[in-house]
Short mmCIF file of C-alpha atoms and ligand atoms in Angstrom, two decimals:
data_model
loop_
_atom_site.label_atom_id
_atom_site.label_comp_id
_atom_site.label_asym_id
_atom_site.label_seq_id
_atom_site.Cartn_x
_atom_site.Cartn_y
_atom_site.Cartn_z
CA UNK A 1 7.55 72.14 -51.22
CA UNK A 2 4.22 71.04 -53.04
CA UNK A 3 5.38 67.75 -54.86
CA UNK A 4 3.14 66.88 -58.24
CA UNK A 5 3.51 64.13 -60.27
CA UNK A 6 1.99 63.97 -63.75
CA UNK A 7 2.35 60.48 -65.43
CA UNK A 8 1.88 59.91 -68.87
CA UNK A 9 3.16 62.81 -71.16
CA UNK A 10 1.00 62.48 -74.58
CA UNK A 11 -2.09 64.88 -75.64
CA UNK A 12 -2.63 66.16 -72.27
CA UNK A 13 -0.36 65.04 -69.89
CA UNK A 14 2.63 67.15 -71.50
CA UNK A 15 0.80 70.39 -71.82
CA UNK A 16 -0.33 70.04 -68.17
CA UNK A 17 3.57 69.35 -67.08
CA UNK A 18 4.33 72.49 -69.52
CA UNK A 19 1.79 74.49 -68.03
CA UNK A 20 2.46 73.70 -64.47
CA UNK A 21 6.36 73.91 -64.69
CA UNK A 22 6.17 77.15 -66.54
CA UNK A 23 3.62 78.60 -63.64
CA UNK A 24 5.29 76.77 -60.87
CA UNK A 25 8.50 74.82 -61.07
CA UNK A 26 10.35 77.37 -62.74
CA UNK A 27 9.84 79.62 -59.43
CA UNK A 28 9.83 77.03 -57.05
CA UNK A 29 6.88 77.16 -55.81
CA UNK A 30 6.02 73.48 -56.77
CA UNK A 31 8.53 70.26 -57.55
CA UNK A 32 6.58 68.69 -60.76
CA UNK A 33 7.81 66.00 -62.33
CA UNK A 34 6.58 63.78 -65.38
CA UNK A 35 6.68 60.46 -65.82
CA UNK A 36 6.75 58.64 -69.42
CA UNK A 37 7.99 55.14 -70.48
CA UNK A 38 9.58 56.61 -73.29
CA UNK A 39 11.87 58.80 -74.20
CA UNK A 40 9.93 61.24 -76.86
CA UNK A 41 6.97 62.45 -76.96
CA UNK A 42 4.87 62.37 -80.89
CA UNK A 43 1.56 63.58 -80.42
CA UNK A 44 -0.64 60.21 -80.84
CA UNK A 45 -3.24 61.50 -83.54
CA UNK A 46 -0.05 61.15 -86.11
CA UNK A 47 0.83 57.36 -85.34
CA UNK A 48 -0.94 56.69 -89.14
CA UNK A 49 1.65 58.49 -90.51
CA UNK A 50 4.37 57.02 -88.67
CA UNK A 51 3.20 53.48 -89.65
CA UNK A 52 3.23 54.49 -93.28
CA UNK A 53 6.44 56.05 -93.28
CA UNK A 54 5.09 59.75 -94.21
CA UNK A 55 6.35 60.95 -90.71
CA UNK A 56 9.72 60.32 -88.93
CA UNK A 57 9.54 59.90 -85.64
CA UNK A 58 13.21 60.34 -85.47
CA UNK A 59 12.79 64.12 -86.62
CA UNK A 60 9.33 65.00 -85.15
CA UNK A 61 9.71 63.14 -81.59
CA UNK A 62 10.04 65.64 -78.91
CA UNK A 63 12.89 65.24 -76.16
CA UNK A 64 11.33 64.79 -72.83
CA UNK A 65 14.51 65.44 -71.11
CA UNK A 66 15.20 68.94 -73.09
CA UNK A 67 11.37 69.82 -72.60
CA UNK A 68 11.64 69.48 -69.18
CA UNK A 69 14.86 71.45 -68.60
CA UNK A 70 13.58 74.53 -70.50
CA UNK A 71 9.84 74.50 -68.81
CA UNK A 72 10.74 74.30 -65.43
CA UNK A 73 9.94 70.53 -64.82
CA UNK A 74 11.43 67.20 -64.14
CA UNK A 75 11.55 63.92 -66.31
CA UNK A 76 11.57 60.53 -64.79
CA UNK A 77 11.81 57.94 -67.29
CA UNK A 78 9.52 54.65 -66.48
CA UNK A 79 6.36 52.94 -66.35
CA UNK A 80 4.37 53.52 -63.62
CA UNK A 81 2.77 50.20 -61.70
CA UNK A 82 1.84 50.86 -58.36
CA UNK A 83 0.35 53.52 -56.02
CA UNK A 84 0.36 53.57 -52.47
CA UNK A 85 -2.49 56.05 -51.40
CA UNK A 86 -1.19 56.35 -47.81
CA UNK A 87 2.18 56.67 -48.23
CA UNK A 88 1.38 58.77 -51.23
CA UNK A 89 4.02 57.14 -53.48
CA UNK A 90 4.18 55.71 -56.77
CA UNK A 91 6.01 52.89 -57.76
CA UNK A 92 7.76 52.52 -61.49
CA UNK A 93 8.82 49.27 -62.95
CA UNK A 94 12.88 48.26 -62.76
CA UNK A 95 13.49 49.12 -66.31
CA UNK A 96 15.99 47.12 -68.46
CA UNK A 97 18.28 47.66 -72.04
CA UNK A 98 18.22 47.25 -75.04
CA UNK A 99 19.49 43.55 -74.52
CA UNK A 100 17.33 42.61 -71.52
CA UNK A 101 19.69 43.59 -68.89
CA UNK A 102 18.43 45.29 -65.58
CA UNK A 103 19.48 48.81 -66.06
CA UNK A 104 17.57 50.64 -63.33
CA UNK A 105 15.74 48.95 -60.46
CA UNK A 106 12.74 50.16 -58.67
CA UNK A 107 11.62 53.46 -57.68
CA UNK A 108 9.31 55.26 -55.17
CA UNK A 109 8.25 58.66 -55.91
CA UNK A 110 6.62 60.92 -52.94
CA UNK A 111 3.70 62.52 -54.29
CA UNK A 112 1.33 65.19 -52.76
CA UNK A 113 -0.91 65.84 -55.91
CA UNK A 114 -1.09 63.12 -58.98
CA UNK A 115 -2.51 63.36 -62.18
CA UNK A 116 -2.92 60.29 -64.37
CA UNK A 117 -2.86 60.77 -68.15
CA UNK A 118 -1.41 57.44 -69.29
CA UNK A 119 -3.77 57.35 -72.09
CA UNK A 120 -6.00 54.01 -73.58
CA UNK A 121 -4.55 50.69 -75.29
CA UNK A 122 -6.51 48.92 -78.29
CA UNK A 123 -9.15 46.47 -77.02
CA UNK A 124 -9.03 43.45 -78.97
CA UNK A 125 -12.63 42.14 -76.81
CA UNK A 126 -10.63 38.99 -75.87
CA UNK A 127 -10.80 38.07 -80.10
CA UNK A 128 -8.64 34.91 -80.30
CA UNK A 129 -5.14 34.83 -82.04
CA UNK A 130 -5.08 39.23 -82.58
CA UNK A 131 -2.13 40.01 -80.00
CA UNK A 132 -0.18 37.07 -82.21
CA UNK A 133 -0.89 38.55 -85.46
CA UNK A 134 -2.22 42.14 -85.65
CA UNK A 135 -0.39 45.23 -84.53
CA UNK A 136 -1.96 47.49 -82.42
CA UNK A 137 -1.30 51.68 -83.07
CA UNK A 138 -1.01 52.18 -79.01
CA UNK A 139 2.55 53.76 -79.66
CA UNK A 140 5.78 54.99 -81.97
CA UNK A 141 7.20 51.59 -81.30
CA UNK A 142 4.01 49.90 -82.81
CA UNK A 143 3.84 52.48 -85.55
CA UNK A 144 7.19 51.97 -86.70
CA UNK A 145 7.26 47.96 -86.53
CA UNK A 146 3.93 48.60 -88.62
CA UNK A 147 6.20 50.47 -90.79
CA UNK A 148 8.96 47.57 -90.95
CA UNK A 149 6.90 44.95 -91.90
CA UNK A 150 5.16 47.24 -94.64
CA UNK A 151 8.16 48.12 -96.49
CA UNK A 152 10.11 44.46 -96.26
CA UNK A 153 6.28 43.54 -98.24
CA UNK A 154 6.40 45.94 -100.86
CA UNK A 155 10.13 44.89 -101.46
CA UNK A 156 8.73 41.29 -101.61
CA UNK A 157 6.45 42.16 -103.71
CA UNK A 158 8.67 43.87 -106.08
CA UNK A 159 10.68 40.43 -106.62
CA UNK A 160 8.02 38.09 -106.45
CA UNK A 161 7.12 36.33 -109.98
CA UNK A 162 3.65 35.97 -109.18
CA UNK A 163 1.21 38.10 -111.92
CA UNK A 164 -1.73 38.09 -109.85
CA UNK A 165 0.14 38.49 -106.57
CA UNK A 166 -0.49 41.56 -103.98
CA UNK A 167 -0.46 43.20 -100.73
CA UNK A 168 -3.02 41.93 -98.65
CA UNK A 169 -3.50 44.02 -95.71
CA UNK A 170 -6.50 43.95 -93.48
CA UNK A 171 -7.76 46.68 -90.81
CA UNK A 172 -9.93 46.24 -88.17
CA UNK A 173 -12.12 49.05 -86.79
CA UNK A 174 -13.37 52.17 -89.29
CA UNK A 175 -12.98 54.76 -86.73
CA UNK A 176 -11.10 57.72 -87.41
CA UNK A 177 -7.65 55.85 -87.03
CA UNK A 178 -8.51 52.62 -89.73
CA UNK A 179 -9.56 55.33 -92.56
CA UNK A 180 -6.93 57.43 -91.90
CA UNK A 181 -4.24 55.03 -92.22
CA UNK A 182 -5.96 53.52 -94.95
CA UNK A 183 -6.10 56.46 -97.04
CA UNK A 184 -2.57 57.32 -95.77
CA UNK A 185 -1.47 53.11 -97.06
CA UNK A 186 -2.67 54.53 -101.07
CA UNK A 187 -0.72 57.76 -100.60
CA UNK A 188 2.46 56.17 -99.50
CA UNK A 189 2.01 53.25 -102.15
CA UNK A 190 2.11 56.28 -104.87
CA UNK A 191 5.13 57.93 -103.36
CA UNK A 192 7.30 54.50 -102.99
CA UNK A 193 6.51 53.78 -106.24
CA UNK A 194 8.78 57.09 -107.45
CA UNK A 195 11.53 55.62 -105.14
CA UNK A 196 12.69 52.30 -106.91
CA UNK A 197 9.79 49.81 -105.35
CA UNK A 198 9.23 47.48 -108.47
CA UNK A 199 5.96 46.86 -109.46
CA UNK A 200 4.02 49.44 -107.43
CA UNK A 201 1.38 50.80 -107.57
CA UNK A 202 -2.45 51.40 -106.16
CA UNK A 203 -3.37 48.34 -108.08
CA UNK A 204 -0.94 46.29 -105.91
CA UNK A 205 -2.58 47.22 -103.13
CA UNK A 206 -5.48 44.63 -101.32
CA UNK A 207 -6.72 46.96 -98.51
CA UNK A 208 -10.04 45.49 -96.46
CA UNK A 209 -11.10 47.42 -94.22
CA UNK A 210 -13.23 45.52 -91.30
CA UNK A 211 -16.31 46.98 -89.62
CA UNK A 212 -18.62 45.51 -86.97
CA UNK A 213 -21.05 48.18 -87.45
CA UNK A 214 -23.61 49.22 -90.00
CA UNK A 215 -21.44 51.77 -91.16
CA UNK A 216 -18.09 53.46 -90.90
CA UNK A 217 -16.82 56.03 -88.69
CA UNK A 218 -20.17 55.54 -86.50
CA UNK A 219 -18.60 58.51 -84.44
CA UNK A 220 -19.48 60.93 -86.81
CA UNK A 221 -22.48 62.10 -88.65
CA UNK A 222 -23.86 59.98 -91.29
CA UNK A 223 -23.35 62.01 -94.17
CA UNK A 224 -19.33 62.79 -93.41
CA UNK A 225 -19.17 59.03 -93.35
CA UNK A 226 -21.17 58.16 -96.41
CA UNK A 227 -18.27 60.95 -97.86
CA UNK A 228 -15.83 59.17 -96.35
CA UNK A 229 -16.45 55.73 -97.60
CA UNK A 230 -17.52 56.85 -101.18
CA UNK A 231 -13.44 57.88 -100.92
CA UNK A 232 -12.08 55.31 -99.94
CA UNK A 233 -14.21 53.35 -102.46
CA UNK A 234 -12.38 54.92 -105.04
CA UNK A 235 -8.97 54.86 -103.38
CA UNK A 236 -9.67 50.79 -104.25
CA UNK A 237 -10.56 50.13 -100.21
CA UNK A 238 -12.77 46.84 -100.03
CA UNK A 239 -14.66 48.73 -97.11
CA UNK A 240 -17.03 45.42 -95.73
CA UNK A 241 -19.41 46.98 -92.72
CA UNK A 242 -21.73 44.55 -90.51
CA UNK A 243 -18.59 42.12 -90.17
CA UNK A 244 -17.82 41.04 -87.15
CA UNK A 245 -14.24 39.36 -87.10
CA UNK A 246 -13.48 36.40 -84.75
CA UNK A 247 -10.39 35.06 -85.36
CA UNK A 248 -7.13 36.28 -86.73
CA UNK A 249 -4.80 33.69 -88.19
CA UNK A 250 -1.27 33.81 -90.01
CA UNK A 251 -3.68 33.70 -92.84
CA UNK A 252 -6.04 36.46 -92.26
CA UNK A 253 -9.09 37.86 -90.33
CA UNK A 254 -11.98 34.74 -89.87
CA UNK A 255 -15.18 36.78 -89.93
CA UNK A 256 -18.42 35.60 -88.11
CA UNK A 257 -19.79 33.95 -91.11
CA UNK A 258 -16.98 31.65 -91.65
CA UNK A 259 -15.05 34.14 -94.56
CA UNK A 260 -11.60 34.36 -94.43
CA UNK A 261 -10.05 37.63 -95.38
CA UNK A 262 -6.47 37.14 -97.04
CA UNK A 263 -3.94 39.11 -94.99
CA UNK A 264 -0.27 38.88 -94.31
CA UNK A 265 -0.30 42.43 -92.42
CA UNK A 266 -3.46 43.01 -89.78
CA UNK A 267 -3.75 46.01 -88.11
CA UNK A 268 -6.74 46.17 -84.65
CA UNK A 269 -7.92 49.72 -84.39
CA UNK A 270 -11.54 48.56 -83.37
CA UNK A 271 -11.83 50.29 -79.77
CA UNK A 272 -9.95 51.56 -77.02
CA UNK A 273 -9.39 50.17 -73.13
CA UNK A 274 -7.41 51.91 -70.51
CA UNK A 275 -4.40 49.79 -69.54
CA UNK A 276 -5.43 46.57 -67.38
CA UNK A 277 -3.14 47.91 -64.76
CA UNK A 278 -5.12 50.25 -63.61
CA UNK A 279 -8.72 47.90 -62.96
CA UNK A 280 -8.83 49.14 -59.07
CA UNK A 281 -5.12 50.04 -58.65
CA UNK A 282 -5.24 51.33 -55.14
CA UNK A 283 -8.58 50.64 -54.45
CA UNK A 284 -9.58 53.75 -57.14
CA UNK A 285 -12.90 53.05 -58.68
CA UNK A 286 -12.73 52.08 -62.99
CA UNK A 287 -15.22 51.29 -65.41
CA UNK A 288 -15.77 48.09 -67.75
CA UNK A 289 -12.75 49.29 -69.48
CA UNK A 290 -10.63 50.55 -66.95
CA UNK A 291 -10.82 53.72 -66.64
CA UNK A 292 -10.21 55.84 -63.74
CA UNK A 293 -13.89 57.17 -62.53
CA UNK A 294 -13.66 61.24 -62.12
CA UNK A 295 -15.90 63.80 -60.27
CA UNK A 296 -16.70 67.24 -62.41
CA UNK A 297 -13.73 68.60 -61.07
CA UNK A 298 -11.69 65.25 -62.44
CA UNK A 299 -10.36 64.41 -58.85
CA UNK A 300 -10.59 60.52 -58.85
CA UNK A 301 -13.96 59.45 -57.59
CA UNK A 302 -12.29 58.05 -54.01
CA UNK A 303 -9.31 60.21 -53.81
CA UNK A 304 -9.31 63.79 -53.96
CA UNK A 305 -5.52 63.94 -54.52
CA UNK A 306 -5.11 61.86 -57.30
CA UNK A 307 -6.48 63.34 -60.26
CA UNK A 308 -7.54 61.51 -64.43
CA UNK A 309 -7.24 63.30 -67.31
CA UNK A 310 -7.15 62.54 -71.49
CA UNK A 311 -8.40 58.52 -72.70
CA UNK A 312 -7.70 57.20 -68.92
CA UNK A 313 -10.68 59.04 -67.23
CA UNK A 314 -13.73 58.30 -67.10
CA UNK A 315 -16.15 61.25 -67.44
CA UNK A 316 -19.73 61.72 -67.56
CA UNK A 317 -21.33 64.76 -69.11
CA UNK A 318 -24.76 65.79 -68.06
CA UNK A 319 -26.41 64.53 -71.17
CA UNK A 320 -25.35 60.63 -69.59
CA UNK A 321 -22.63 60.52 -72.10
CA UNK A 322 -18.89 59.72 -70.99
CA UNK A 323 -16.33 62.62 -72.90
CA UNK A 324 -15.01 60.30 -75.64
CA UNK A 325 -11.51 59.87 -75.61
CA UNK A 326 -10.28 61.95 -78.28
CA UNK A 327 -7.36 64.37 -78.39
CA UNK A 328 -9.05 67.43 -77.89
CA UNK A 329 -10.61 66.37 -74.48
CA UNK A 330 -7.30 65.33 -73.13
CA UNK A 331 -6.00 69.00 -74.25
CA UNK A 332 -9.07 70.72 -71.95
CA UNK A 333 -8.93 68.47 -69.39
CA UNK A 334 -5.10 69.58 -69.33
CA UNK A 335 -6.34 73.13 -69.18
CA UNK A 336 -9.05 72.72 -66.19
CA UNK A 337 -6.75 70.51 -64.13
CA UNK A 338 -4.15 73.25 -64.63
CA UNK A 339 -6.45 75.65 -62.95
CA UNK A 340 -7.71 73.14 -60.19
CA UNK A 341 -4.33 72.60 -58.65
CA UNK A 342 -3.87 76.22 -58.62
CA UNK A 343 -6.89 76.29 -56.80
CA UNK A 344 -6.07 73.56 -54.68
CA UNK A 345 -3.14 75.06 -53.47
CA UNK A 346 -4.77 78.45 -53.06
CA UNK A 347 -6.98 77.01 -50.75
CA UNK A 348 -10.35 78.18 -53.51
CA UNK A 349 -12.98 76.15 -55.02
CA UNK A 350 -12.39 73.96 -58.12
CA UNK A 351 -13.70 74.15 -61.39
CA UNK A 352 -15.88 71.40 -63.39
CA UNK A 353 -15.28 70.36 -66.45
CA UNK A 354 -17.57 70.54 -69.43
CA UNK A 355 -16.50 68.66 -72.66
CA UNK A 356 -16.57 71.28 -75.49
CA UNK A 357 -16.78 69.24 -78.82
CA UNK A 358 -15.38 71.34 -81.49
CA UNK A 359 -16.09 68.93 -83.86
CA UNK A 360 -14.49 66.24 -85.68
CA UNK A 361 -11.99 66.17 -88.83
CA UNK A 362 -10.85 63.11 -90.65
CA UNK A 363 -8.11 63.09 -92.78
CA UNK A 364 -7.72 61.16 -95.73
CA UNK A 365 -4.48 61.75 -96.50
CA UNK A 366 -3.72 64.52 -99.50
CA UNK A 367 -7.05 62.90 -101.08
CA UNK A 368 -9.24 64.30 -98.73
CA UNK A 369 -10.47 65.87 -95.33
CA UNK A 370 -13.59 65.65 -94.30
CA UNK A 371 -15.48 66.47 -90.90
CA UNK A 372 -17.92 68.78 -89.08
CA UNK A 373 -17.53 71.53 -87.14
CA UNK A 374 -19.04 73.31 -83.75
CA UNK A 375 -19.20 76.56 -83.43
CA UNK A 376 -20.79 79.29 -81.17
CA UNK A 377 -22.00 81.14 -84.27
CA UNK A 378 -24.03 78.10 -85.72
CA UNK A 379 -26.51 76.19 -84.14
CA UNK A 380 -25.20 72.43 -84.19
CA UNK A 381 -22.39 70.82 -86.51
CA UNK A 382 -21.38 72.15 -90.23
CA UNK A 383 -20.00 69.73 -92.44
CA UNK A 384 -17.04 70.94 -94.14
CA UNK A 385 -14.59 69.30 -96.33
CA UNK A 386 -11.54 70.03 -98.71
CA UNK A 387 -8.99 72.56 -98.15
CA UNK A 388 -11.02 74.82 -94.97
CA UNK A 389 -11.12 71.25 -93.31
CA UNK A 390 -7.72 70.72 -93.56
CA UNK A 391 -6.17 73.70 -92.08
CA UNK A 392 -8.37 73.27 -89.27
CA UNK A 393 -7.80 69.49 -88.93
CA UNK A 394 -3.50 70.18 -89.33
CA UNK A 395 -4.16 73.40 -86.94
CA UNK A 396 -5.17 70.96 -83.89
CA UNK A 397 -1.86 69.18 -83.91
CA UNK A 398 -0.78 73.22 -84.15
CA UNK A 399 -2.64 73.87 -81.07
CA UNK A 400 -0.61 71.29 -79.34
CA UNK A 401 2.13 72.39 -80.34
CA UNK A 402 1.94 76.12 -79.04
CA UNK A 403 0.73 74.44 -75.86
CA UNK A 404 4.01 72.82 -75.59
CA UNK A 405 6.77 75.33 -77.44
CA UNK A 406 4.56 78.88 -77.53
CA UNK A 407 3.74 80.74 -81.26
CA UNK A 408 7.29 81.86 -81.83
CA UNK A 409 9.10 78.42 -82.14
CA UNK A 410 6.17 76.23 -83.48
CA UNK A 411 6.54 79.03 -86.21
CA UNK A 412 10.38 78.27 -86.71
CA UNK A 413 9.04 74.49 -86.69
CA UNK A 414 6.88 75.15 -89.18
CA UNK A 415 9.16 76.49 -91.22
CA UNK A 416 11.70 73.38 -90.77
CA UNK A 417 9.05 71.56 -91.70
CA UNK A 418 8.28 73.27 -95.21
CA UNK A 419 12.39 73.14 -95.43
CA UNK A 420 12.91 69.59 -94.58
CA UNK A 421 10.17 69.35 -97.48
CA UNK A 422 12.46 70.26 -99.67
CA UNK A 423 15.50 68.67 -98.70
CA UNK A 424 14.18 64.61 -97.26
CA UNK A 425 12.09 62.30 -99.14
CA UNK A 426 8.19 62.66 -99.10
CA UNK A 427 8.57 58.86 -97.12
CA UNK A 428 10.74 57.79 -94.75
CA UNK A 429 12.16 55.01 -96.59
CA UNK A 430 14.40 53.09 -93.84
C1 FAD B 1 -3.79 56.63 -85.04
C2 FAD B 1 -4.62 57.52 -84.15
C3 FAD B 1 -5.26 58.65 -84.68
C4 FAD B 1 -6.02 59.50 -83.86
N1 FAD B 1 -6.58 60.61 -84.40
C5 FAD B 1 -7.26 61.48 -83.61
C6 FAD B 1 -7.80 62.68 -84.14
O1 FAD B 1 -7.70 62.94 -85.35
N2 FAD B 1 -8.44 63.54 -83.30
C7 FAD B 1 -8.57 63.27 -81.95
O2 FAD B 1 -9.15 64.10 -81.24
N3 FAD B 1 -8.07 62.14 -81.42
C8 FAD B 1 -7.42 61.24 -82.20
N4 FAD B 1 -6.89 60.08 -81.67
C9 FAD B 1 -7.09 59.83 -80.22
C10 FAD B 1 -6.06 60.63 -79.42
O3 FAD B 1 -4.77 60.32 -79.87
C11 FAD B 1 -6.18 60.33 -77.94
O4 FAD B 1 -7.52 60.54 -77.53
C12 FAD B 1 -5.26 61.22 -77.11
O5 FAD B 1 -3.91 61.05 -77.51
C13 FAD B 1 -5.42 60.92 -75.63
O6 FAD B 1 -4.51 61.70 -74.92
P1 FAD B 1 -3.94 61.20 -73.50
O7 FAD B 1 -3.10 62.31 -72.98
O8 FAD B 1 -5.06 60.70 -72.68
O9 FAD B 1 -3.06 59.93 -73.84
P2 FAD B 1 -1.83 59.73 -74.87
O10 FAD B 1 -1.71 60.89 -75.80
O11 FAD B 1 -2.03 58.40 -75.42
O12 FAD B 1 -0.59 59.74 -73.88
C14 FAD B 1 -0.39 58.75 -72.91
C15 FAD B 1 1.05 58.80 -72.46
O13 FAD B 1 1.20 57.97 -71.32
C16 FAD B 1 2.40 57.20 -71.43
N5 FAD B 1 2.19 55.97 -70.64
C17 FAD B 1 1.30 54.99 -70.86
N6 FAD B 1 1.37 54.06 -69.89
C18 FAD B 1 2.30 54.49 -69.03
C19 FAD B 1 2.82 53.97 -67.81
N7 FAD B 1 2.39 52.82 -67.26
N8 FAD B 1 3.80 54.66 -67.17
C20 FAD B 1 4.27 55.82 -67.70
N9 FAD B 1 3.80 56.36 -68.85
C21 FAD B 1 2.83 55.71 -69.49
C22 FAD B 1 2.54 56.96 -72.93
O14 FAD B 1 3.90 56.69 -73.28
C23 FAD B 1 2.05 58.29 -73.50
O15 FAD B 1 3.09 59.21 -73.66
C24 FAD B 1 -6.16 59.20 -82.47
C25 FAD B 1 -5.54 58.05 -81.94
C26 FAD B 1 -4.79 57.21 -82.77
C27 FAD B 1 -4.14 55.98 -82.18
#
């Protein structure tokens, strides 16, 4: 039987595992397995909330294991460090406990079809002292120590003596993910404050946010960002563009022009890599930042049987541009893979893929959402903002969602949701 591996399950890897166990697996007409080095799967355009504490990732993480037994598909739990081309066989690290003690050694998986979707790691650009003293927002386990460390400072805070004392926390990198969490720091600042936090409030708060660039979220049109930093202006954000940061310290963020910027939590969110790993593993060709070249059809450049989806690939579009690694290409890329092994295995031509950009939402928190929007029916983007750009920015993580569970039960989640509302706190406060 056809063996396919799919490693990495976040924003597309899971819904192509769904999608292919569902089709596939379930009838045996294909063995596919995933491959994550966790546990759970949270969908990785909510790691902002997670860090603040205004999602759980004890409640919302899904169960690989379960997923897998009701779609039709395996789970292998581990991180994934070697292929062997010939032998067609992956390797996944020996994985250890809680404690450091070797739990599971080595393992060879036989593959006849791979996709990799493991997804893109913050690039700090070499900047001296940041893996010491920033956190990165690569994963749930980074979210929630980012969580940690923010709560045991607001309960510092509360006892500390010190009138002019505050929270100094610095971001790097105004892409969507630094004003998101930054908006999403003011709106969990307001919330603590109802739950016994001394002292807080938005005036506690020191929030810099750090951009290289002339202005923020450089992504997206000019006037959605002008919107977005007028905002965040009057959120209280110190928002300082056209500074480039070279150092960060206990003490802070060292800018180029010799400025320190008071910190005693840093977050880097200034640009994505693929994991080093993966610079020519197996002899497969990668760009600058390691990503896995693809053809149209998003078959590795040098191996036809090894395909890259989602923030790992490397994709050119016929305008020169590479796809940018955002959820929404991960989730088509899922869908045209899907149909290519199909194809593959029923012998007919494959498909290219052309990046659709639907547009581009930012949320800032309850305050605001603001974005543009593609569309067939309009020629170019439409800025919209309030509450039409919320329901469409909450109804991506929905589309994900009834990739992975169908309408019926991301309905009854829904409505858990809106119940759990009622019943939990608005923060997760431990
Ligand atoms: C805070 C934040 C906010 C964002 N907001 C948005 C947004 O609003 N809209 C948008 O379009 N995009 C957003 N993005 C970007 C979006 O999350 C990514 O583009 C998208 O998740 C990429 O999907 P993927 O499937 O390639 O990788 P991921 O979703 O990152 O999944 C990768 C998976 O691979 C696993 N993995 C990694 N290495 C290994 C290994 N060696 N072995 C086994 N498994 C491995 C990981 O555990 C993970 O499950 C945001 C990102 C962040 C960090």
């Amino acid at each position: 039987m056809t063996k396919i591996i799919v490693v990495g399950g976040g924003a597309g890897g899971l819904e192509l595992a769904t999608k292919l166990g569902r089709k596939l697996g379930r009838k045996g007409k294909a063995e596919v397995t995933l491959v994550d080095r966790n546990r759970t799967h949270l969908w990785k355009p909510l790691l902002h909330e997670v860090a603040t504490g205004a999602m759980d990732p004890g409640i919302d993480g899904l169960s690989y294991r379960s997923h897998a037994h009701n779609h039709g598909f395996g789970f292998q739990m581990g991180s994934l460090t070697y292929i062997d081309r010939d032998a067609r066989t992956i390797t996944l690290a020996p994985m250890l406990d809680d404690s450091g003690r070797p739990m599971l050694s080595e393992r060879t998986l036989q593959y006849d079809i791979l996709v990799l979707a493991i997804g893109s790691v913050s690039n700090d650009f070499g900047t001296q002292g940041v893996r010491d003293h920033c956190i990165f927002l690569d994963s749930p386990q980074q979210a929630e120590r980012f969580h940690d460390e923010l709560m045991n400072r607001f309960l510092q805070y509360g006892e500390s003596e010190a009138v002019d004392d505050k929270v100094n926390i610095a971001i790097v990198g105004a892409g969507a993910t630094g004003v998101e969490l930054s908006a999403e720091l003011y709106n969990a600042v307001e919330h603590l404050s109802a739950y016994g936090f001394k002292k807080l409030s938005r005036d506690c708060l020191r929030l810099t946010l750090v951009e290289a660039g002339p202005r923020i979220l450089p992504a997206l049109p000019e006037r959605i960002s002008g919107m977005a930093h007028k905002e965040l202006r009057e959120l209280g954000v110190d928002v300082r563009t056209n500074t480039m940061v070279v150092e960060a310290t206990a003490e802070g963020l060292k800018t180029r022009d010799d400025e320190l910027i008071p910190a005693t939590l840093m977050v880097w969110a200034a640009g994505i890599k693929a994991p080093n790993f993966l610079k020519e593993i197996a002899g497969l060709e990668t760009n600058r930042i390691n990503q896995l070249t693809v053809k149209p059809t998003l078959q590795t450049s040098r191996d036809d049987s090894i395909f890259a989806i989602g923030d790992c690939a490397h994709c050119m579009q016929e305008n020169g541009k590479p796809v940018p690694p955002r959820a929404q290409s991960a989730h088509q890329m899922a869908s045209l893979v899907y149909d290519n092994i199909l194809a593959r295995l029923n012998n007919k031509p494959l498909k290219s893929y052309v990046y659709k950009d639907h547009g581009s939402l930012v949320s800032l928190s309850r305050y605001s959402t603001v974005g543009s929007l593609m569309g067939n029916l309009m020629r170019g983007s439409m800025m919209v903002e309030g509450r039409i750009a919320r329901t469409v920015y909450v109804s991506l993580y929905r589309m994900h969602q009834v990739a992975l569970h169908g309408y019926t039960r991301t309905g009854l989640m829904m409505l858990v949701g809106r119940i759990n509302r009622f019943l939990r706190p608005r923060l997760k406060l431990h």
